mmCIF file of C-alpha atoms and ligand atoms in Angstrom:
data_model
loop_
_atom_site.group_PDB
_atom_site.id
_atom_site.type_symbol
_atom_site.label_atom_id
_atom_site.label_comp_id
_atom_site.label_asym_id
_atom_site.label_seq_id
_atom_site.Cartn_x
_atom_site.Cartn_y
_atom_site.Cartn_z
ATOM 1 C CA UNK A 1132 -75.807 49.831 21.246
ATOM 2 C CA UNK A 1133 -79.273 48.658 20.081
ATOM 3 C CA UNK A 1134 -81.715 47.732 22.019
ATOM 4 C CA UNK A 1135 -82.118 43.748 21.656
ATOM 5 C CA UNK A 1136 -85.782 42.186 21.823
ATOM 6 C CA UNK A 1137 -85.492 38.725 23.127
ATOM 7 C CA UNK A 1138 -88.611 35.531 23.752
ATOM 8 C CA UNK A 1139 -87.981 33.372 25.838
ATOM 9 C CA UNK A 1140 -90.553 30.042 25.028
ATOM 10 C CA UNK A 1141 -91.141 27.272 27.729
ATOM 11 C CA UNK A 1142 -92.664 24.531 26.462
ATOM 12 C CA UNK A 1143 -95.282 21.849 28.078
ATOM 13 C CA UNK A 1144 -94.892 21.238 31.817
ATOM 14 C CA UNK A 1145 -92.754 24.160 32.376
ATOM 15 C CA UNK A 1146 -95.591 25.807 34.102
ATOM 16 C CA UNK A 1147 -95.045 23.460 36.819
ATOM 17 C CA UNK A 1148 -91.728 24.187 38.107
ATOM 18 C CA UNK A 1149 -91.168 24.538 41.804
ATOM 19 C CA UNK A 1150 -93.416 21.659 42.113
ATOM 20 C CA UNK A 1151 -92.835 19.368 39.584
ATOM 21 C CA UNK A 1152 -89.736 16.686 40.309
ATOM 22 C CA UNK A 1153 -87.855 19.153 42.139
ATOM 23 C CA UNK A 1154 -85.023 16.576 42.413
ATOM 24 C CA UNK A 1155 -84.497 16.806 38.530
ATOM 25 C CA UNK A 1156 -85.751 20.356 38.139
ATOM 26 C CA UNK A 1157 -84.945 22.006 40.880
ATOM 27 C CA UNK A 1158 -87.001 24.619 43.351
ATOM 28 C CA UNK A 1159 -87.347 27.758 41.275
ATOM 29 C CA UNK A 1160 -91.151 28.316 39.694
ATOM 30 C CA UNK A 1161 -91.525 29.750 36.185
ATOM 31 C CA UNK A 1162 -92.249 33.047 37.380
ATOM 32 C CA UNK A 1163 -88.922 33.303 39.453
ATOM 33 C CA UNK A 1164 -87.114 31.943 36.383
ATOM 34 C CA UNK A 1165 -88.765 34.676 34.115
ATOM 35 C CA UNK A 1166 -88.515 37.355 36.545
ATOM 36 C CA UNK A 1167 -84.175 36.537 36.887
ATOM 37 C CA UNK A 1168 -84.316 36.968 32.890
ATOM 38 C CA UNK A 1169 -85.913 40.142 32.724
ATOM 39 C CA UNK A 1170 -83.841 42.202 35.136
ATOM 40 C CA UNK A 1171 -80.492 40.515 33.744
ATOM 41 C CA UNK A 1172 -81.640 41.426 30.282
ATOM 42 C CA UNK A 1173 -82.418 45.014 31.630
ATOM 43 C CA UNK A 1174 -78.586 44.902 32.821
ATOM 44 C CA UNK A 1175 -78.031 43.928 28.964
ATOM 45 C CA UNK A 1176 -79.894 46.353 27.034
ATOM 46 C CA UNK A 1177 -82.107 43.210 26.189
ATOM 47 C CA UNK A 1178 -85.856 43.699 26.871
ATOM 48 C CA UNK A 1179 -87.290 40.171 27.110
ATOM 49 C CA UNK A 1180 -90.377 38.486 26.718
ATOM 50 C CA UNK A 1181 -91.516 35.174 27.737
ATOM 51 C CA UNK A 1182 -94.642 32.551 26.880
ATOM 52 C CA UNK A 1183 -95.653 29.084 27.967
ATOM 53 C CA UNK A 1184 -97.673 26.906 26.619
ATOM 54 C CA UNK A 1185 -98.694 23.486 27.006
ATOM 55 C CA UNK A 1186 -99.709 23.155 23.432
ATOM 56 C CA UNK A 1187 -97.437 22.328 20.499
ATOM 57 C CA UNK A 1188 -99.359 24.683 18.126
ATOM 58 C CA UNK A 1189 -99.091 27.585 20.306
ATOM 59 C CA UNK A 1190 -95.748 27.502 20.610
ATOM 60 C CA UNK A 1191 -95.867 27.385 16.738
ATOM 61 C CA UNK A 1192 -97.937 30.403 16.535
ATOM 62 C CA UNK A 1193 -96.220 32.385 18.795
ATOM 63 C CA UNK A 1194 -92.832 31.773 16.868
ATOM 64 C CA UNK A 1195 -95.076 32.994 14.328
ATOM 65 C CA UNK A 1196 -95.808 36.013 15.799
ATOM 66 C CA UNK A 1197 -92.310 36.676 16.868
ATOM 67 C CA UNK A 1198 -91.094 36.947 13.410
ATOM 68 C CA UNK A 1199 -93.966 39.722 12.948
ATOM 69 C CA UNK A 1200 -92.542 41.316 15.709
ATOM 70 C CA UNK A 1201 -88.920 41.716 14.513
ATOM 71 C CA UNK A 1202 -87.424 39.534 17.860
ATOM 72 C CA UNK A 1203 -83.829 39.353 17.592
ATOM 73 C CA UNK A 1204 -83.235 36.112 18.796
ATOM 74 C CA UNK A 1205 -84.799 33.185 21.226
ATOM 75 C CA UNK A 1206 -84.355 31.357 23.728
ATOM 76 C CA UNK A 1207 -86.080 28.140 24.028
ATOM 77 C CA UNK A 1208 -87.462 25.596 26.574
ATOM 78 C CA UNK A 1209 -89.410 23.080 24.308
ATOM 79 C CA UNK A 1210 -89.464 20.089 27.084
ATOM 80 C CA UNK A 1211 -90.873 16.961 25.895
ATOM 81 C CA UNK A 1212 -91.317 18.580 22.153
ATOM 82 C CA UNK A 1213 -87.565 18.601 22.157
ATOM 83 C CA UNK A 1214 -87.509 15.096 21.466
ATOM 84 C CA UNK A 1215 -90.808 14.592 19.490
ATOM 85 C CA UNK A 1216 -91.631 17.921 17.423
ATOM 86 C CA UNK A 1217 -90.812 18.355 13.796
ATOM 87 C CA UNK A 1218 -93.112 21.055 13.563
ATOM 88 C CA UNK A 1219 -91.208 22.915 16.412
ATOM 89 C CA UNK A 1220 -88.143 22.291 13.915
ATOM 90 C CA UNK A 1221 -89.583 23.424 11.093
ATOM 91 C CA UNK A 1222 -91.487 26.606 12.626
ATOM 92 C CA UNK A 1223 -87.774 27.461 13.842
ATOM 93 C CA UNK A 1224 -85.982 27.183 10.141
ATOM 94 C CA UNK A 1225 -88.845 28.939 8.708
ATOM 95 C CA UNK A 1226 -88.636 32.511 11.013
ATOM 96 C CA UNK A 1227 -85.019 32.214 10.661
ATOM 97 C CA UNK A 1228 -84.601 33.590 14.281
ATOM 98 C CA UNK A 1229 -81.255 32.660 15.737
ATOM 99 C CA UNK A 1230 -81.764 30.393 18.709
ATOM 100 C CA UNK A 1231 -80.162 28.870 21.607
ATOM 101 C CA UNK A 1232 -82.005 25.324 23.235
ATOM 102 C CA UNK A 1233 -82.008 24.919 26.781
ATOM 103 C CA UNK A 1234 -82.770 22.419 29.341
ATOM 104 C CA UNK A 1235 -82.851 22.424 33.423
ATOM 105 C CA UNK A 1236 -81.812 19.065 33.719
ATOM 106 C CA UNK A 1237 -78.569 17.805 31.387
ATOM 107 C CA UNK A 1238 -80.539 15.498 29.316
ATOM 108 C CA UNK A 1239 -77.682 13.394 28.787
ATOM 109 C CA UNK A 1240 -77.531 11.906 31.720
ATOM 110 C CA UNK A 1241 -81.507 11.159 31.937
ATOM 111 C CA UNK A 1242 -83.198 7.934 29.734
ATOM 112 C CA UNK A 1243 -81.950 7.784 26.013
ATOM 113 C CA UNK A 1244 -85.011 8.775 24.448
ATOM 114 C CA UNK A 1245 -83.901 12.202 25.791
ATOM 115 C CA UNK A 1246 -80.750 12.053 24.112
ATOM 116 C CA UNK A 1247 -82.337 13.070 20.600
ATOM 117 C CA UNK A 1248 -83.472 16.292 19.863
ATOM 118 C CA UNK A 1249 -85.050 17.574 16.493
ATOM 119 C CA UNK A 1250 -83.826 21.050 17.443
ATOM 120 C CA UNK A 1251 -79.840 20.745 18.587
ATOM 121 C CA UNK A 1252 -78.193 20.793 14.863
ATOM 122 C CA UNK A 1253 -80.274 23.973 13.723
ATOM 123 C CA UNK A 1254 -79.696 25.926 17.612
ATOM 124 C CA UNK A 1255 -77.091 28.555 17.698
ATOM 125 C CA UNK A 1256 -76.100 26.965 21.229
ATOM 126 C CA UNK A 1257 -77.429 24.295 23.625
ATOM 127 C CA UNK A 1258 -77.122 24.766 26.923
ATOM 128 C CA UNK A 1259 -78.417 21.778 29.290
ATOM 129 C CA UNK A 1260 -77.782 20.647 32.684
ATOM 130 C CA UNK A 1261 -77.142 23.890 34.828
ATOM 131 C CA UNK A 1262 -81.050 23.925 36.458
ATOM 132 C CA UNK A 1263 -81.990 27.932 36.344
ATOM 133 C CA UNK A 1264 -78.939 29.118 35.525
ATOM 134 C CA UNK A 1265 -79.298 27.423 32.114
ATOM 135 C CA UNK A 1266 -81.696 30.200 31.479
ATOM 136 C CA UNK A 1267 -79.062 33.221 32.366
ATOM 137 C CA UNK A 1268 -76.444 31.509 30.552
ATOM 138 C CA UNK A 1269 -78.462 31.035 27.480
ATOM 139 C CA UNK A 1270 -79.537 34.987 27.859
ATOM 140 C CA UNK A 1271 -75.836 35.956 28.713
ATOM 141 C CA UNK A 1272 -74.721 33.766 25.486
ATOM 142 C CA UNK A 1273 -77.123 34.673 23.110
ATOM 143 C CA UNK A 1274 -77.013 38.492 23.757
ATOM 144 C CA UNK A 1275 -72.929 37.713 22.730
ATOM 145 C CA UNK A 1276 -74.047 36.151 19.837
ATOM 146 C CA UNK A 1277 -76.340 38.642 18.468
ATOM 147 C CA UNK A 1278 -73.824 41.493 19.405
ATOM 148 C CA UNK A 1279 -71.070 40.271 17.415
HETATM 149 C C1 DQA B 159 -86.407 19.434 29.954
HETATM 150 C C2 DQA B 159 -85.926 18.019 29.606
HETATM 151 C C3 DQA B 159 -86.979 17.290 28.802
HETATM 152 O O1 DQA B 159 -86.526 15.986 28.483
HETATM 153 C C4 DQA B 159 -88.258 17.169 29.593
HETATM 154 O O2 DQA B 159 -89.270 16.557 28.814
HETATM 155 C C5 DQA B 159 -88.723 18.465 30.146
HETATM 156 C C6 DQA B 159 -87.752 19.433 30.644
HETATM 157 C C7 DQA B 159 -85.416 20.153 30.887
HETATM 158 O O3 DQA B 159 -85.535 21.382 30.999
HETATM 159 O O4 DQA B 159 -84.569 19.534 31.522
HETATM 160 O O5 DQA B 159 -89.920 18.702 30.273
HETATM 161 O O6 DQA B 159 -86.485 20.182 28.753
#
């Protein structure tokens, strides 16, 4: 089976988990979250890569770059750019990189301005609502995807 090359993105404020609203986001930090993704996707024949940024045009760039590299497919984090970023759309249709959107918290639930996202309808999957495991479900899902 080939090898599958998966990023991971986190978008703005991710860098603070473990600390930030643990009653909505729970008690894992970033690097536990990344570290749980890499040895599962070692268990997959997935090796994955991850990135954070708190900048909007970073994030661009490095969906950029991940089209240069030949990535397989992405999971995505973009927090508060979920509901705002066009340009996080359109950098997504343009690499044509199959995607699945994720979220700690199920945004559903939370205020209604969460409720829209500019990314859902072009995602291969959503996934919200499940804390960390959103992140191993996403892998798990998207591998599925991508093997079929
Ligand atoms: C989030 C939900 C977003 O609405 C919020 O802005 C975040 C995190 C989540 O993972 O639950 O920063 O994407």
């Amino acid at each position: 089976m080939k090898q599958l090359n998966i990023l991971v993105l986190h978008g703005p404020n991710l860098n603070l988990l473990g600390t930030r609203e643990p009653e909505t986001y729970g008690s894992q930090t970033l690097a536990n979250i990344n570290d749980e993704l890499l040895t599962l996707g070692k268990s997959l024949a997935a090796e994955v890569s991850n990135y954070q940024s708190n900048h909007e045009g970073e994030l661009i760039d490095r969906l950029h770059q991940a089209k240069r590299d030949g990535v397989d497919g992405i999971i995505i984090n973009p927090a508060a750019y979920t509901h705002t970023s066009i340009a996080l759309r359109d950098a997504l249709l343009s690499i044509d990189i199959p995607f699945i959107e994720v979220h700690l918290s199920n945004v559903h639930q939370r205020e209604s301005f969460r409720h829209q996202s500019f990314l859902s309808d072009v995602a291969s999957g959503i996934i919200t609502g499940f804390g960390n495991t959103s992140y191993t479900l996403a892998l798990r899902g998207l591998i599925t995807q991508l093997q079929n």
